[in-house]
Every structure is written in C-alpha cells, then in structure tokens.
CSV table of N, CA, C and O in Angstrom, one decimal:
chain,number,residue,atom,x,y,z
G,94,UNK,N,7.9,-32.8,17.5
G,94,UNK,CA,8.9,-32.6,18.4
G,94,UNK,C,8.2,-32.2,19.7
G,94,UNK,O,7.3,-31.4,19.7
G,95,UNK,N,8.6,-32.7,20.9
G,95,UNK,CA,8.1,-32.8,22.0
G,95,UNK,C,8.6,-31.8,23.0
G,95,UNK,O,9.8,-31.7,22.8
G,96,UNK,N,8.3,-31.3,23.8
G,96,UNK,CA,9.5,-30.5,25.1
G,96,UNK,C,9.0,-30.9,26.6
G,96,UNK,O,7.9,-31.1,27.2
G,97,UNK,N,10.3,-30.8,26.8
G,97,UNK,CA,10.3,-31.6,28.4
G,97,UNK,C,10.4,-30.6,29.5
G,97,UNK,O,11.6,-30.3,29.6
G,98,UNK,N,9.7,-30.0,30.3
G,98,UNK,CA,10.5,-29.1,31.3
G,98,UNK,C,11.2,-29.7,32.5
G,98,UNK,O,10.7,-30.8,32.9
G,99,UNK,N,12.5,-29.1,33.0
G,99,UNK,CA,13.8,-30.1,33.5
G,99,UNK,C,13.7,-29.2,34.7
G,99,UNK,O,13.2,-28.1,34.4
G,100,UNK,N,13.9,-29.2,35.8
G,100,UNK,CA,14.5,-28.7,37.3
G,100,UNK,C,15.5,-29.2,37.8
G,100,UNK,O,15.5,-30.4,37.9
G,101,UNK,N,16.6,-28.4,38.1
G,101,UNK,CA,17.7,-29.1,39.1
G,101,UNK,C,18.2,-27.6,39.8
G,101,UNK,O,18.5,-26.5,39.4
G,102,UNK,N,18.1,-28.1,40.9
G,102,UNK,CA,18.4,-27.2,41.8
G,102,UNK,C,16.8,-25.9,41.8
G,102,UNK,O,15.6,-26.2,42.0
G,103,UNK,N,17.3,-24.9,41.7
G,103,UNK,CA,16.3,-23.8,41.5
G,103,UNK,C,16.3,-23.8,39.7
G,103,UNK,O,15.3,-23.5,39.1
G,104,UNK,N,17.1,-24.0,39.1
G,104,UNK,CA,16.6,-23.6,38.0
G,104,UNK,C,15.8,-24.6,37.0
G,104,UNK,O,15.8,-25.8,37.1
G,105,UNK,N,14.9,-23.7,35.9
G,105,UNK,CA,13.7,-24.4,35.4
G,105,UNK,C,14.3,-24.2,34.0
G,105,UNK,O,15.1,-23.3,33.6
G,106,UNK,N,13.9,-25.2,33.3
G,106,UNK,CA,14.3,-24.9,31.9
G,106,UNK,C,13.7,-26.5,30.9
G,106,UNK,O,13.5,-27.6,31.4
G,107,UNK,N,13.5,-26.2,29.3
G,107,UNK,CA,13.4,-26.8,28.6
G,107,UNK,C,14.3,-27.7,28.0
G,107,UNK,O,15.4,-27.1,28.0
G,108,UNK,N,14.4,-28.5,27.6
G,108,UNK,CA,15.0,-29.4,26.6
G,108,UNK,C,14.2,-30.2,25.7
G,108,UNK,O,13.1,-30.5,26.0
G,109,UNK,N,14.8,-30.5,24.4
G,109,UNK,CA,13.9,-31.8,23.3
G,109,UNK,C,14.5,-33.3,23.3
G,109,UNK,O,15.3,-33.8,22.5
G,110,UNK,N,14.0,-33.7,24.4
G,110,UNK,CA,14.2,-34.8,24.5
G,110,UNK,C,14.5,-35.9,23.0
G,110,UNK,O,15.2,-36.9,22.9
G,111,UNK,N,13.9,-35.3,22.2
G,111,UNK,CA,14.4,-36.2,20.5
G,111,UNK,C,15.6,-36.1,20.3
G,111,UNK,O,16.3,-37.1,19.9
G,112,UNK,N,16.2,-34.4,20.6
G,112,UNK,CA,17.2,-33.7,20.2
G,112,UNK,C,18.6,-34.5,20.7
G,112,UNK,O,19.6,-34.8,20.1
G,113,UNK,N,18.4,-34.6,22.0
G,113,UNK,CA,19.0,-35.1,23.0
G,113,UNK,C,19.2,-36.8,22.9
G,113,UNK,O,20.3,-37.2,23.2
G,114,UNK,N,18.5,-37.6,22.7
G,114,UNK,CA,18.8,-38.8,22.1
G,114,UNK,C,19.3,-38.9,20.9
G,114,UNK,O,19.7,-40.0,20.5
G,115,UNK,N,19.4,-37.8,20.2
G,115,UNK,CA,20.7,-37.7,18.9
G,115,UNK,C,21.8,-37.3,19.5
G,115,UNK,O,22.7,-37.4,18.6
G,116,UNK,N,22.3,-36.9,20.7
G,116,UNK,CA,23.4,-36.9,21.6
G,116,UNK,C,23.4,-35.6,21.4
G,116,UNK,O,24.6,-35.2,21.5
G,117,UNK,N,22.4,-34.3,21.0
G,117,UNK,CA,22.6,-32.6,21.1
G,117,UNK,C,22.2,-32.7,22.9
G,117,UNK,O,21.4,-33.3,23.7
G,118,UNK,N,23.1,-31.9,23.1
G,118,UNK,CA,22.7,-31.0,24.6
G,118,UNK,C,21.8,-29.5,24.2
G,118,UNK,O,22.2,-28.6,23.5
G,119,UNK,N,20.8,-29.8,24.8
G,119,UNK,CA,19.7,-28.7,24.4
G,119,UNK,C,19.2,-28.3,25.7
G,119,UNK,O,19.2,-29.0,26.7
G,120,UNK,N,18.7,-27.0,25.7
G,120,UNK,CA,18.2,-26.1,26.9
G,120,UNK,C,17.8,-24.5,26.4
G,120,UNK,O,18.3,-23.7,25.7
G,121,UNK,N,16.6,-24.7,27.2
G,121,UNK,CA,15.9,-23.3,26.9
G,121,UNK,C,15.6,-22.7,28.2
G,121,UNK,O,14.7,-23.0,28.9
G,122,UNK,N,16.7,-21.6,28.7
G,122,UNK,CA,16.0,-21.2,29.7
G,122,UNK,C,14.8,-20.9,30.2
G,122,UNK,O,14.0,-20.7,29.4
G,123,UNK,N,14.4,-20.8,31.9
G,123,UNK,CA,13.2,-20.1,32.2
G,123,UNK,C,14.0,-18.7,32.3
G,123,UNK,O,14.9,-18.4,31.5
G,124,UNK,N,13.5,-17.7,33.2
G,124,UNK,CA,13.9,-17.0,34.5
G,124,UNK,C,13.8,-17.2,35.5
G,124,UNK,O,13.6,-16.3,36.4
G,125,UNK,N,14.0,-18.4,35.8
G,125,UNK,CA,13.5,-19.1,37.3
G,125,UNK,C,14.8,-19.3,37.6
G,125,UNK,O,15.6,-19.8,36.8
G,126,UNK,N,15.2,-19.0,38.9
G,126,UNK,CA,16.6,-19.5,39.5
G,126,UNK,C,17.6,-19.0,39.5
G,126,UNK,O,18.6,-19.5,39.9
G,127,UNK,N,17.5,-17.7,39.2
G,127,UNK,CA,19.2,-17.1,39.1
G,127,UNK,C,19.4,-16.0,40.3
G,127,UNK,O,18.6,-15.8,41.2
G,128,UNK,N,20.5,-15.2,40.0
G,128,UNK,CA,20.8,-14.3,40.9
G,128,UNK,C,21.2,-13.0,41.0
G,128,UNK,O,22.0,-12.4,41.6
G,129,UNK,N,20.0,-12.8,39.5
G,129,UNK,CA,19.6,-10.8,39.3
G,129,UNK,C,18.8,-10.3,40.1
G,129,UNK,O,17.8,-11.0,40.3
G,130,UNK,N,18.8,-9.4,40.5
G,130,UNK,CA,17.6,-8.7,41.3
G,130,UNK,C,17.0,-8.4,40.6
G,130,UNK,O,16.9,-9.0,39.6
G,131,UNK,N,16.1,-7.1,40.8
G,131,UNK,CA,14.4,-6.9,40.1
G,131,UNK,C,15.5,-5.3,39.6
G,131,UNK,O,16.4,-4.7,40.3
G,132,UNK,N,15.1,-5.1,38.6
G,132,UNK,CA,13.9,-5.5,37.9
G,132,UNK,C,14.0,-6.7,36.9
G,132,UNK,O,13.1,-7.1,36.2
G,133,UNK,N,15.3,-7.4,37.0
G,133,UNK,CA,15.8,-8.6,35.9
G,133,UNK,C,15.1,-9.8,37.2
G,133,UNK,O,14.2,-10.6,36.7
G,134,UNK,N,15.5,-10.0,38.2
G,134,UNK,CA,14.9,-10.6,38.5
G,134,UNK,C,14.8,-12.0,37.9
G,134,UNK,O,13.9,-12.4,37.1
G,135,UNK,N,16.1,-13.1,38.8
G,135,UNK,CA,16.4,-14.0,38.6
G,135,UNK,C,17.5,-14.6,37.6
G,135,UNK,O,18.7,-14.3,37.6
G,136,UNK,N,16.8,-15.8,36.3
G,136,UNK,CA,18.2,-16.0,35.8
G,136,UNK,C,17.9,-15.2,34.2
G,136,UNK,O,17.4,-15.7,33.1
G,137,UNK,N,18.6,-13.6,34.6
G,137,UNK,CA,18.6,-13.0,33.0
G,137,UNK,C,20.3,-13.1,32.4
G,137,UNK,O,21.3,-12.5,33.0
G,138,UNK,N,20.4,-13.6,31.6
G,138,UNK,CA,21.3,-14.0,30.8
G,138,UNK,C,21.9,-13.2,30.0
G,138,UNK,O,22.6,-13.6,29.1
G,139,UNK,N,21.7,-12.0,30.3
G,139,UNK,CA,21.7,-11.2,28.7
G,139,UNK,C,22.7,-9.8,29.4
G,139,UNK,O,22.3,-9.0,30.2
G,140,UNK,N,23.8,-9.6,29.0
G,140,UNK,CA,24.7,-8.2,29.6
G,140,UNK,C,24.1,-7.1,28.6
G,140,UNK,O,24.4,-5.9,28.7
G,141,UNK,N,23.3,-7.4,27.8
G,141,UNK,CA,23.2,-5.7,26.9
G,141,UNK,C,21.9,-5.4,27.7
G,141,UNK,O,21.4,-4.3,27.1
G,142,UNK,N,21.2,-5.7,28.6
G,142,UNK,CA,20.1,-5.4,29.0
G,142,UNK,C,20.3,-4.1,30.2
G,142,UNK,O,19.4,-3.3,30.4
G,143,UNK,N,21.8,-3.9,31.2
G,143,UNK,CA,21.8,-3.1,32.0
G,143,UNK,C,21.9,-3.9,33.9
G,143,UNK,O,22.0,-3.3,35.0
G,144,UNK,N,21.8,-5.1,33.5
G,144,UNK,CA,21.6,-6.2,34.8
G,144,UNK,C,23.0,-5.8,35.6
G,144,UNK,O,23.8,-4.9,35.1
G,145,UNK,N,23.2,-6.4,36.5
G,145,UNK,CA,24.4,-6.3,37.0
G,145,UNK,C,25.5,-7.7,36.3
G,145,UNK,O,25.0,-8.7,36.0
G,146,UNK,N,26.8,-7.5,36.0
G,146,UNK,CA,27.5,-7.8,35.0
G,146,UNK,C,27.9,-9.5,35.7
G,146,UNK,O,28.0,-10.7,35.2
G,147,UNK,N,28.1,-9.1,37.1
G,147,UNK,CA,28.5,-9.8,38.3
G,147,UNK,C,27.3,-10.8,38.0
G,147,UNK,O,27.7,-11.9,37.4
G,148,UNK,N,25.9,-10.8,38.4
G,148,UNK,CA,25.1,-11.8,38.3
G,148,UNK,C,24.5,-12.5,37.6
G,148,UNK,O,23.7,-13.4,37.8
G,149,UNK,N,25.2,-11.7,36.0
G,149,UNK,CA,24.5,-11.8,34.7
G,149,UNK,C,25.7,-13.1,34.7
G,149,UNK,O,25.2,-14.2,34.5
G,150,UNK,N,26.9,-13.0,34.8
G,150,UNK,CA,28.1,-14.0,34.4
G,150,UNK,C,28.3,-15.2,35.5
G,150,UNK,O,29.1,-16.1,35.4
G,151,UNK,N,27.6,-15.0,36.6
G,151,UNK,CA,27.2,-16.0,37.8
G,151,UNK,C,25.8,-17.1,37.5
G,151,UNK,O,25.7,-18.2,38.0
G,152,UNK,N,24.8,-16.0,36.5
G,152,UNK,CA,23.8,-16.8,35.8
G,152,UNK,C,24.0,-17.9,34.8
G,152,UNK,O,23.4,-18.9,34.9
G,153,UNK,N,25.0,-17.6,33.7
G,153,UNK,CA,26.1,-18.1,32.7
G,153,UNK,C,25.9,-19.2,33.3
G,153,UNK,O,25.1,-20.1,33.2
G,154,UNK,N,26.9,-18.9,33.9
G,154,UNK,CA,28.2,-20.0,34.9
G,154,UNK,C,26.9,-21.8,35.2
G,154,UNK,O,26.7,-22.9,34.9
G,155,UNK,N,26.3,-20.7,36.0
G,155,UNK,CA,25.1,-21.8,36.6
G,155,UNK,C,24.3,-22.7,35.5
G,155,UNK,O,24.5,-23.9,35.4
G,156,UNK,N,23.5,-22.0,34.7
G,156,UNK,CA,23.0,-22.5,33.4
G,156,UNK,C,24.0,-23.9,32.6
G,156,UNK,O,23.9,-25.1,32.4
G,157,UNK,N,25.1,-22.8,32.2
G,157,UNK,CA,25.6,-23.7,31.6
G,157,UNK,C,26.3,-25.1,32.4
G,157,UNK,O,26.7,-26.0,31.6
G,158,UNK,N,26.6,-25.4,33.5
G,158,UNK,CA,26.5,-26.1,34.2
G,158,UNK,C,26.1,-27.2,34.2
G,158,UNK,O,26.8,-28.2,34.4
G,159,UNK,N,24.6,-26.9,34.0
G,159,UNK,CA,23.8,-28.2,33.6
G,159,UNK,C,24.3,-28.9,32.0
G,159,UNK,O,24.1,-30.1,31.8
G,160,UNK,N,24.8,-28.3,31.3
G,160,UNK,CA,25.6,-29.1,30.1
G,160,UNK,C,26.8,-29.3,30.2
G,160,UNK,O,27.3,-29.4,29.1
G,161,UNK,N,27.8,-29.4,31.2
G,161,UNK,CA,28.9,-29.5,31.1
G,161,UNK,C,29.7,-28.8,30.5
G,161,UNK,O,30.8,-29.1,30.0
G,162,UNK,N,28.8,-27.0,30.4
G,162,UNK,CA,29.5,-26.2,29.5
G,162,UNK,C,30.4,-25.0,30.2
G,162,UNK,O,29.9,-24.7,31.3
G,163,UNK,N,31.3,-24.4,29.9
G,163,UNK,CA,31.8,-23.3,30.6
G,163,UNK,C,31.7,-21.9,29.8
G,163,UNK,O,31.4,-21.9,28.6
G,164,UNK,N,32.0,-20.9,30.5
G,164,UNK,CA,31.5,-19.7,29.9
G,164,UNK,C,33.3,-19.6,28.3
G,164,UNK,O,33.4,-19.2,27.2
G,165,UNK,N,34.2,-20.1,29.2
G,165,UNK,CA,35.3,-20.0,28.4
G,165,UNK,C,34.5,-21.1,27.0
G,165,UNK,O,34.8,-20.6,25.9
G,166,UNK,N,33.9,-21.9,26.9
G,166,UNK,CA,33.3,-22.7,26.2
G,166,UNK,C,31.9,-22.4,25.4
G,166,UNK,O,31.3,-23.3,24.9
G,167,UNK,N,31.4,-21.5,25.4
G,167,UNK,CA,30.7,-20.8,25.0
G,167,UNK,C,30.7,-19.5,23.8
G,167,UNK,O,31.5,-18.5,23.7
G,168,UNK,N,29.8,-19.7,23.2
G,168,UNK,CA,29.7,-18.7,22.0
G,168,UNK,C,28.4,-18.0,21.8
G,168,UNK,O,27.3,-18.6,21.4
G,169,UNK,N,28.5,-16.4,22.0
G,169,UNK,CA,27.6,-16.0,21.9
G,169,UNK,C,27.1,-14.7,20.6
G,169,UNK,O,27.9,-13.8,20.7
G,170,UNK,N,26.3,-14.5,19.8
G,170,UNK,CA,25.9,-13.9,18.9
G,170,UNK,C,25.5,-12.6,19.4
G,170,UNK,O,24.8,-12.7,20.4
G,171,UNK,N,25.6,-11.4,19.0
G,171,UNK,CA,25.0,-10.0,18.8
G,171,UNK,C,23.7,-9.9,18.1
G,171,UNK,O,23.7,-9.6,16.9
G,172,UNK,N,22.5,-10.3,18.8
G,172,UNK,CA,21.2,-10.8,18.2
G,172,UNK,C,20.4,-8.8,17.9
G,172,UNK,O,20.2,-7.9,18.6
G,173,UNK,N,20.1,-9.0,16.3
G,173,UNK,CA,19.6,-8.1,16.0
G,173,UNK,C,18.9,-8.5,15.2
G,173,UNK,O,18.9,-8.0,14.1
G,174,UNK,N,18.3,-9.5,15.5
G,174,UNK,CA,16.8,-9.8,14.1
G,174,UNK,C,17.0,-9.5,13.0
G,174,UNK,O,16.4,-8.6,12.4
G,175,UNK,N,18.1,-10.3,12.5
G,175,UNK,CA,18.8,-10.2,10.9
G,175,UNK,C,18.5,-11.6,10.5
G,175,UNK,O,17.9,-12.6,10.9
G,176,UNK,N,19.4,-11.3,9.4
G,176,UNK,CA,19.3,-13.1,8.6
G,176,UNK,C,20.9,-13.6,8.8
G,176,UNK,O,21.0,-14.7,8.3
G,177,UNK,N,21.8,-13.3,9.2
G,177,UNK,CA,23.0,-13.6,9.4
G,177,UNK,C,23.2,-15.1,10.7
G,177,UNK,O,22.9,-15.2,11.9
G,178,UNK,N,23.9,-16.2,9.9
G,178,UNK,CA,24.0,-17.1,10.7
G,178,UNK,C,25.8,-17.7,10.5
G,178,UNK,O,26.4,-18.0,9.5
G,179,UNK,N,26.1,-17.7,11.5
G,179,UNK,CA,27.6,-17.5,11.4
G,179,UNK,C,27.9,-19.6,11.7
G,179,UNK,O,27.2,-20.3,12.5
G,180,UNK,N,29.0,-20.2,10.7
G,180,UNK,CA,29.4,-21.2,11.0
G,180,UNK,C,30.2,-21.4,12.5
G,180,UNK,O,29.7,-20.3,12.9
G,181,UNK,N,30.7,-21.6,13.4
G,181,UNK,CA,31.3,-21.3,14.6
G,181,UNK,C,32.3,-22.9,14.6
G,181,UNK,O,31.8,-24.0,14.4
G,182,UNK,N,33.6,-22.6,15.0
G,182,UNK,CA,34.3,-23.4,15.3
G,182,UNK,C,34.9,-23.4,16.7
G,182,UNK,O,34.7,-22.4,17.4
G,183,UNK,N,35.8,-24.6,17.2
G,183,UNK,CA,36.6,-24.1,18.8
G,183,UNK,C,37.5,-22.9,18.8
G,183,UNK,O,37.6,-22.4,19.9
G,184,UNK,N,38.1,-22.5,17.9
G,184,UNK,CA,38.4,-20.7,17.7
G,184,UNK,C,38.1,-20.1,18.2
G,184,UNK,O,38.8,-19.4,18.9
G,185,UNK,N,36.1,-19.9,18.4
G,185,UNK,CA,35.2,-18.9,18.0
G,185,UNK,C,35.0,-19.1,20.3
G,185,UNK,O,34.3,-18.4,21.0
G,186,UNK,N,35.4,-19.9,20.7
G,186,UNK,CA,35.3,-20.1,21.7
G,186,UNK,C,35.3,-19.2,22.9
G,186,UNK,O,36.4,-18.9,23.4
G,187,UNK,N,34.1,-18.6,23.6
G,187,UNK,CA,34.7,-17.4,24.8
G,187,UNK,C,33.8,-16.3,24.1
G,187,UNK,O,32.9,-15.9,24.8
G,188,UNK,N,33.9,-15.9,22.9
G,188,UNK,CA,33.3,-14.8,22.4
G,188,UNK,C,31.9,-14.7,22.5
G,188,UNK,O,31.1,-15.5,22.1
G,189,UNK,N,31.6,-13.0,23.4
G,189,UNK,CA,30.6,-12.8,23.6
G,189,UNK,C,30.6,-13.7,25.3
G,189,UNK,O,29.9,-13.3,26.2
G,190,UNK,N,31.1,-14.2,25.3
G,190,UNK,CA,30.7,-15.0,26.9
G,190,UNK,C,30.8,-14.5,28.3
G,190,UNK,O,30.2,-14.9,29.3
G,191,UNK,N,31.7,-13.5,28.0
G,191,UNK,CA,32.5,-12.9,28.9
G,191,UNK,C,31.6,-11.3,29.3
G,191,UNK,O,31.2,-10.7,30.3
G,192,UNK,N,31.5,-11.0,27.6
G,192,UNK,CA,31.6,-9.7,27.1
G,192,UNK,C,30.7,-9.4,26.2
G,192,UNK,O,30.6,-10.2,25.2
G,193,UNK,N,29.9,-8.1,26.2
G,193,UNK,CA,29.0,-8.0,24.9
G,193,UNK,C,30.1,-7.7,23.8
G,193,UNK,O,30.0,-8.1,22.7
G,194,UNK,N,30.9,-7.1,24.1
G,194,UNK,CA,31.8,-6.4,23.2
G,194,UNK,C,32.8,-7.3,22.4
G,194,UNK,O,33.5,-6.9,21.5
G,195,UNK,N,32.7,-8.0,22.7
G,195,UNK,CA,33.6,-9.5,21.8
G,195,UNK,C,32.4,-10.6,21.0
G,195,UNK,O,32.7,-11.6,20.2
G,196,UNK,N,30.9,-10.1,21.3
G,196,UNK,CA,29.9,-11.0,20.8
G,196,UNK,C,30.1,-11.3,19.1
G,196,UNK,O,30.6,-10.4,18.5
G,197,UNK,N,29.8,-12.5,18.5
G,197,UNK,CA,30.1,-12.1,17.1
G,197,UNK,C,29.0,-11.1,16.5
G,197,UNK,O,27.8,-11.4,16.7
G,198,UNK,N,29.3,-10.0,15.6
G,198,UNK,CA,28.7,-9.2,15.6
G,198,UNK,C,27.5,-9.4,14.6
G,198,UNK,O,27.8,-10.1,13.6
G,199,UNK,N,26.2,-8.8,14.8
G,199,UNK,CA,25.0,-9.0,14.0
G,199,UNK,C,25.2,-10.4,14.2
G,199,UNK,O,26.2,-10.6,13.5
G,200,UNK,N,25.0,-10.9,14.5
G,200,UNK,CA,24.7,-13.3,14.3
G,200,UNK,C,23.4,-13.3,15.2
G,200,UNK,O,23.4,-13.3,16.4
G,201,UNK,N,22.6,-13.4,14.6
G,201,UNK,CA,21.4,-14.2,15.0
G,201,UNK,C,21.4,-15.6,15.3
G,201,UNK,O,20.9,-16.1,16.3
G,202,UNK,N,22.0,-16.1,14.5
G,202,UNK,CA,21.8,-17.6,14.4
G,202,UNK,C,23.5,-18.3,14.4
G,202,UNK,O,24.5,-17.6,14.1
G,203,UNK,N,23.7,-20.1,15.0
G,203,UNK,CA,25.2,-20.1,15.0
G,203,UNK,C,24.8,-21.5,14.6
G,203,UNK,O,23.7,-21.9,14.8
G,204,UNK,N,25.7,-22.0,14.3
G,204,UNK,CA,25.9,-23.9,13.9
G,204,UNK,C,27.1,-24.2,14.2
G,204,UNK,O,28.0,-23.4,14.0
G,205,UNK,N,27.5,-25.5,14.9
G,205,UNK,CA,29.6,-25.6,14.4
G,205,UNK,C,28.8,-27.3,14.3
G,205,UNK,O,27.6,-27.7,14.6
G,206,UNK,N,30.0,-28.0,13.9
G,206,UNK,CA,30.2,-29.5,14.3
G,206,UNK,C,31.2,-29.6,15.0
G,206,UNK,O,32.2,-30.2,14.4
G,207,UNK,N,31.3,-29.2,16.1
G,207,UNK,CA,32.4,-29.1,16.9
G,207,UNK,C,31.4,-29.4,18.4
G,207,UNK,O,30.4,-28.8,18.8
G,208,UNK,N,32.3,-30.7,19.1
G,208,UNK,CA,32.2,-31.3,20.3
G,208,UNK,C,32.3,-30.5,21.3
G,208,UNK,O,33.2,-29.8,21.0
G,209,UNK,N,31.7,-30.1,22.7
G,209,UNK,CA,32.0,-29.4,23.6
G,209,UNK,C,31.8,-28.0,23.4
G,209,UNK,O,32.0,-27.3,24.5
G,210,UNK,N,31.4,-27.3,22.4
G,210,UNK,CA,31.1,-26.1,21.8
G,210,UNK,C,29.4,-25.6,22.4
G,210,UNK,O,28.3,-26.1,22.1
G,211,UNK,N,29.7,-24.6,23.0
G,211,UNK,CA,28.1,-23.8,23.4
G,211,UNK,C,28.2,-23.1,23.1
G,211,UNK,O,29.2,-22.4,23.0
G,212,UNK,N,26.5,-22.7,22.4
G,212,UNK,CA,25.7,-22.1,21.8
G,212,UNK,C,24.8,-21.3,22.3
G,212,UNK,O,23.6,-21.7,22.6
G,213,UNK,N,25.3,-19.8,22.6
G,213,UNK,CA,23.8,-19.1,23.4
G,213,UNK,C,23.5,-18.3,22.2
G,213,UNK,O,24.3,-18.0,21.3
G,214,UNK,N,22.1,-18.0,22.4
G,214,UNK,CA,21.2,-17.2,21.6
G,214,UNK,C,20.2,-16.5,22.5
G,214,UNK,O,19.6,-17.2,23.4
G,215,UNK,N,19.8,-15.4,22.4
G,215,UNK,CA,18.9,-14.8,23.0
G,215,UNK,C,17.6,-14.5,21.9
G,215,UNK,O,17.6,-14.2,20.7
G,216,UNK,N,16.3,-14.7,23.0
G,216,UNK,CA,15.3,-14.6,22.4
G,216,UNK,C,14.2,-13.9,22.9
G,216,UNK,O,14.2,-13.8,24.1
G,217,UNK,N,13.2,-13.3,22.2
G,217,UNK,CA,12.1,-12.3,22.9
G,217,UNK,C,10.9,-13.0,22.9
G,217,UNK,O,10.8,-14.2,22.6
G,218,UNK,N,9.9,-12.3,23.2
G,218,UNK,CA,8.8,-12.7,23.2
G,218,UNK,C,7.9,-11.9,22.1
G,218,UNK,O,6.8,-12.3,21.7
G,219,UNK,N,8.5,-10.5,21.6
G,219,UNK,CA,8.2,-9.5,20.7
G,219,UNK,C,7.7,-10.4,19.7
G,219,UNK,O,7.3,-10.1,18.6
C-alpha cells in the first residue's frame, strides 16, 4: 500500500491511492492549513484538546470539504485506546461532529456500508 501526499489550497494531507481506486474517499490529515492559533496552531481537528471551538469546527468544515463531506455528515468516535469498534450507519450521522459530547462514546475504531458517510478518528503519535 502506497501513500500519496495531496495539497489544495493551504491544506496538506494523505490519501491511498489503492484505496481510492476502490471508490473509498481516504485522507489523513497534516496540521498544515487550518485556522487555530498556537499553541494548536493550524489545522487541529480535535475539540477535547482546549482549541478554540470556533476554529476547531471551521477546520472540520474545510478538511472535509475536500471529500464532499459535511460536518452534518460526519461521525466521530470518543478515542480512548480501547478495543471498541462501533458498526455506524446514516442514523449515527452528526455525532461527535459538532460536539465532543454527542461523540460515540469509548469507539476507537468505526466501519458503516453506507454511501456519503464520514469517518473521523483521531490519532497520536504516543
């Protein structure tokens, strides 16, 4: 499996080009391009961090963009380095997107077969 780094506009980010000729929309952020200040500085994605809420959901917005995704279209996990991976359907849609507090709770990991459905996960370097 191969990775491609992609630029449009200011932002920098990953995709698997394999992945993506099976018709998945794939992307791994940088922190290049967004519009947190320091100490987040740039595009941090993440509301449990303390960022401003405003730049963090303007970051979203932008990111997902490049997939034709919207934050209402979007699903996001309460990542605590467990084993929990939640099925996700268009229901499950918005949660966590908006809001930490609507995240599905404990989900590390998410799957759906469902069209138009985004998938964020947060990741460390730890």
């Amino acid at each position: 499996m191969g990775w491609k780094w992609n630029k449009v506009n200011k932002l920098s980010y990953l995709t698997v080009p394999s992945w993506e000729r099976e018709g998945i929309s794939i992307g791994f952020s940088s922190r290049l391009g967004g519009k947190s200040q320091k100490p987040y500085n740039s595009l941090n994605l993440g509301l449990h961090v303390g960022d401003s809420k405003v730049d963090v959901l303007n970051n979203r917005k932008e990111f997902l963009s490049l997939f034709d995704c919207s934050l209402k279209d979007c699903i996001i996990g309460e990542q605590v380095h467990g084993v929990k991976v939640e099925n996700v359907t268009i229901e499950d849609c918005g949660k966590g997107a908006f809001d930490s507090d609507t995240a599905l709770s404990e989900t590390d990991g998410m799957l759906t077969t469902e069209h138009n459905v985004g998938l964020m996960s947060f990741f460390a370097d730890c």
